[in-house]
PDB file of C-alpha atoms in Angstrom:
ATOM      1  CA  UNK L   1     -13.388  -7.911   5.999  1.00  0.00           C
ATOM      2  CA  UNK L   2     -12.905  -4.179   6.957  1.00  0.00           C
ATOM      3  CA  UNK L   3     -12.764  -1.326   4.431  1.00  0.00           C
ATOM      4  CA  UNK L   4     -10.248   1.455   4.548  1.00  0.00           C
ATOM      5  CA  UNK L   5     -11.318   4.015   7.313  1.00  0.00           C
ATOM      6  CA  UNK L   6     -10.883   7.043   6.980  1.00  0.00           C
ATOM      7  CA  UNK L   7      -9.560   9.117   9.738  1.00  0.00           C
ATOM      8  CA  UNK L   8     -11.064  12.525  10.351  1.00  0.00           C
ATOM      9  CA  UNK L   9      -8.366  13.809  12.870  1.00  0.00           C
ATOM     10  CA  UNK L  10      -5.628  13.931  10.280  1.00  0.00           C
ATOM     11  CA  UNK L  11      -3.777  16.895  10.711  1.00  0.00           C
ATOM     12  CA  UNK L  12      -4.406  20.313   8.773  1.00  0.00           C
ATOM     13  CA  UNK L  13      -1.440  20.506   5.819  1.00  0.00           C
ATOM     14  CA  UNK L  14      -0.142  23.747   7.215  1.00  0.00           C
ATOM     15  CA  UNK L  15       0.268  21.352  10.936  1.00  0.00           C
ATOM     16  CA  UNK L  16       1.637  18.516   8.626  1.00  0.00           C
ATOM     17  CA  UNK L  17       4.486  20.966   7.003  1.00  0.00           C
ATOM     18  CA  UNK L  18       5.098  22.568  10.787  1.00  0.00           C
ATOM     19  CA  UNK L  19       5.757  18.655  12.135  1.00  0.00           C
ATOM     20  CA  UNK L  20       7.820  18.108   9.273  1.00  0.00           C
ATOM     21  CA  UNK L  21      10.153  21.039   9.875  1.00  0.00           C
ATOM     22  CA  UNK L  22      10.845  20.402  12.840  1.00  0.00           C
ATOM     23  CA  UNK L  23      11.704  16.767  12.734  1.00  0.00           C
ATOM     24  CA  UNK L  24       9.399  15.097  15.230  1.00  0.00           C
ATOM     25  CA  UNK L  25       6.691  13.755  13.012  1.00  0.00           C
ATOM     26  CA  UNK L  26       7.014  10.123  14.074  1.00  0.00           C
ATOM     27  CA  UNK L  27       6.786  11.669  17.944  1.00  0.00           C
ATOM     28  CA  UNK L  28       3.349  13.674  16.649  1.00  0.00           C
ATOM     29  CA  UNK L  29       0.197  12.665  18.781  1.00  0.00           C
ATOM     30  CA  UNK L  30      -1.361  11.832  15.556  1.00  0.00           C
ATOM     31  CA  UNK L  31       1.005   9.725  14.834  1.00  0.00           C
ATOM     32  CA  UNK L  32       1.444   7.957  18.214  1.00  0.00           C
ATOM     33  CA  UNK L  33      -2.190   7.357  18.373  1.00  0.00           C
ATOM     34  CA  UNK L  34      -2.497   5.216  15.280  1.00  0.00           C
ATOM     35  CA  UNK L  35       0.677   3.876  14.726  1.00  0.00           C
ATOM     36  CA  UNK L  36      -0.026   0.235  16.695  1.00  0.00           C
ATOM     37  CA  UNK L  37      -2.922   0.107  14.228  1.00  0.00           C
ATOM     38  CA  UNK L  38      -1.579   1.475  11.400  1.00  0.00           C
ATOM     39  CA  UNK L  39       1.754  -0.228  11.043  1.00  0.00           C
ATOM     40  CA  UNK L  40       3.170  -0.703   7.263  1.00  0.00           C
ATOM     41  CA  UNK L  41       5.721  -3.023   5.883  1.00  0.00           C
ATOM     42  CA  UNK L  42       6.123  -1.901   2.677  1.00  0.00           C
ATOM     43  CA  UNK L  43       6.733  -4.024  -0.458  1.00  0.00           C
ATOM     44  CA  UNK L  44      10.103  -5.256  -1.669  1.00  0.00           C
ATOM     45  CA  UNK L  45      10.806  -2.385  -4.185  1.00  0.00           C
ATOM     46  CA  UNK L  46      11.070   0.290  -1.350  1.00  0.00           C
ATOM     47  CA  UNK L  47      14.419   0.549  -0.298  1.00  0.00           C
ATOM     48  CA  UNK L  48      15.353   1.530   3.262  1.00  0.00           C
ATOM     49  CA  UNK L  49      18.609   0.226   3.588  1.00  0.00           C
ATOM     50  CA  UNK L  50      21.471   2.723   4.252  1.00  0.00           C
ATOM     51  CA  UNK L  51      23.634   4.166   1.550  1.00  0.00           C
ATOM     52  CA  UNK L  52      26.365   1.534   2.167  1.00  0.00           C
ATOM     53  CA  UNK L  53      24.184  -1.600   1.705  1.00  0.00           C
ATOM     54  CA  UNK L  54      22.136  -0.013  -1.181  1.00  0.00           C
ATOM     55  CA  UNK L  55      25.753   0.335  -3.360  1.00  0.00           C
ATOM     56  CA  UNK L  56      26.467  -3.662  -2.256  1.00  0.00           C
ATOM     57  CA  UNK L  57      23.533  -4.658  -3.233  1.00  0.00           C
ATOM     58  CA  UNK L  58      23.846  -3.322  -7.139  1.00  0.00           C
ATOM     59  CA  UNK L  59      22.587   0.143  -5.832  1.00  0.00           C
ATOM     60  CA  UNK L  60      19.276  -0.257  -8.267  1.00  0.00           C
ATOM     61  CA  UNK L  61      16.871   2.357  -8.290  1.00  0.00           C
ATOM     62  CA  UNK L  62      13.424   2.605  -7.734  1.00  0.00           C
ATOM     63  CA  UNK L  63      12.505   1.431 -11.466  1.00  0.00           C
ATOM     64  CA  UNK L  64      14.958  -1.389 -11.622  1.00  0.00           C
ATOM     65  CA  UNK L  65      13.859  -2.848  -8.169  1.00  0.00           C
ATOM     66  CA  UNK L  66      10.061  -2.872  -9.703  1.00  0.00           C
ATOM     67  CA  UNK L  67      11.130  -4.423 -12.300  1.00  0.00           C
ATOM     68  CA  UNK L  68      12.719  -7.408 -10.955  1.00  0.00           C
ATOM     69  CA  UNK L  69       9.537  -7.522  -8.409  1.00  0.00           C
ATOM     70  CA  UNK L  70       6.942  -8.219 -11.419  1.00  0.00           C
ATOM     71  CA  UNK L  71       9.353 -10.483 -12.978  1.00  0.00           C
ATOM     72  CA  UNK L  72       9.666 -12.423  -9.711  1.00  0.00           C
ATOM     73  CA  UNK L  73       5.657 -12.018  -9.366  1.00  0.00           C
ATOM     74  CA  UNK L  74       5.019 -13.040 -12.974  1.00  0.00           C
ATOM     75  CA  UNK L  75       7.739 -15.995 -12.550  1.00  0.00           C
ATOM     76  CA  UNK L  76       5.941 -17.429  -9.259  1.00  0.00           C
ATOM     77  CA  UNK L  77       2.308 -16.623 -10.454  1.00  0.00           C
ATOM     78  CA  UNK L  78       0.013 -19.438  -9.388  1.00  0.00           C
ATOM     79  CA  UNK L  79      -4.242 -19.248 -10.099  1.00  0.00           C
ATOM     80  CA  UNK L  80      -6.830 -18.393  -7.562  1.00  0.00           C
ATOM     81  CA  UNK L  81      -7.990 -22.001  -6.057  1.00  0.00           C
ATOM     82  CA  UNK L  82     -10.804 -20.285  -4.447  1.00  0.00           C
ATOM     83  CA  UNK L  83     -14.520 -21.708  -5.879  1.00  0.00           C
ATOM     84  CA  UNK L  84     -15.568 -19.006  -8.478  1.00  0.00           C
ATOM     85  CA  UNK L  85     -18.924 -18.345  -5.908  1.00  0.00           C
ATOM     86  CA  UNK L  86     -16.179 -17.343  -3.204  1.00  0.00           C
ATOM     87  CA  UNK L  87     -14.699 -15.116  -5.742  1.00  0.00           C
ATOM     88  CA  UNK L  88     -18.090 -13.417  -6.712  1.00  0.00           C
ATOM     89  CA  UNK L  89     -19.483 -13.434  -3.251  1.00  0.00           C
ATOM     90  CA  UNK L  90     -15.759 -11.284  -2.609  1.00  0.00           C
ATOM     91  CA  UNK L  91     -16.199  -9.060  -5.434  1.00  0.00           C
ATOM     92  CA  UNK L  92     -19.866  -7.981  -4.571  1.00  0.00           C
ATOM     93  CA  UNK L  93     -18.194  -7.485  -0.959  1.00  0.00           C
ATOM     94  CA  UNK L  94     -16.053  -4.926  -2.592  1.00  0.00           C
ATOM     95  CA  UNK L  95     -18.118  -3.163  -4.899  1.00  0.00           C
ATOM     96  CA  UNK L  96     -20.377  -2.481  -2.018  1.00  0.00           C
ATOM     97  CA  UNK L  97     -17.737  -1.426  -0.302  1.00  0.00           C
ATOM     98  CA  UNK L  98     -16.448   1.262  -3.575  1.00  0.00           C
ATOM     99  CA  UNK L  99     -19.985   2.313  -3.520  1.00  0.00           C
ATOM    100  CA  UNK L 100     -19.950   3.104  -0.233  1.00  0.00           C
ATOM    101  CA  UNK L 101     -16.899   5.683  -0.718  1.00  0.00           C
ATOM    102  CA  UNK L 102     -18.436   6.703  -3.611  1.00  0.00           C
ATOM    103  CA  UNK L 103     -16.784   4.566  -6.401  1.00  0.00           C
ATOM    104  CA  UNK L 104     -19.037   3.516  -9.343  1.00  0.00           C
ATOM    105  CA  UNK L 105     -17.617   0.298  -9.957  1.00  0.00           C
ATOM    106  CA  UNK L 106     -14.134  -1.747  -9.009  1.00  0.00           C
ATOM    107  CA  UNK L 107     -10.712  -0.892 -11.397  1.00  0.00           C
ATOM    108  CA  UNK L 108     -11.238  -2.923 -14.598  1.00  0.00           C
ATOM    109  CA  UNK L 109      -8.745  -6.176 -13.988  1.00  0.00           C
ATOM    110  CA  UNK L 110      -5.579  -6.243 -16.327  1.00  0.00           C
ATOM    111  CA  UNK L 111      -6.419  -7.246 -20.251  1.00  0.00           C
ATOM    112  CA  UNK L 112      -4.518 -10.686 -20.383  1.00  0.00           C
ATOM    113  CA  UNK L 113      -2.588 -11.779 -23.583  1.00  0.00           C
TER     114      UNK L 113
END
């Protein structure tokens, strides 16, 4: 299991803002360099379809598609079948891991009703 790595050759905000302005940002050697490693497909509730498709498709916003995202989650919700000494054997993995970025403990886990 790897931790999140940070990367130290980020650029400088005022180089950030400068790339940004003038539209080449995806063409940045930052960006070039990590992006085979680095590659994001975000979640269901970000939207990148074009203006068009958004309005057939109910045009919902940001809120409304989150919604319908933790309904679907809660709907489809099935229990961890992983032995409960995997899933303390994972959790000491990742406090060591917060510790080591210099978290005290792990985010408490949702209260359950």
């Amino acid at each position: 299991i790897d931790g999140i790595t940070p990367r130290d050759d980020f650029p400088a905000l005022p180089i950030f803002q400068e790339l940004l302005r003038e539209n080449h940002l995806l063409i940045a050697e930052h960006t070039l360099h990590h992006r085979d490693k680095e590659i994001l497909f975000p979640g269901p509730a970000i939207d990148r379809a074009n203006r068009q498709r958004w309005k057939q498709d109910g045009a919902m916003d940001l809120e409304a598609r989150l919604q319908n995202e933790v309904k679907k989650l809660l709907k489809t919700y099935q229990p961890s079948t992983l032995p409960e000494t995997t899933k303390k054997d994972l959790v000491k993995l990742m406090e060591k891991e917060a510790r080591r970025h210099g978290q005290d403990h792990l985010p408490l886990p949702p209260m359950t009703t």
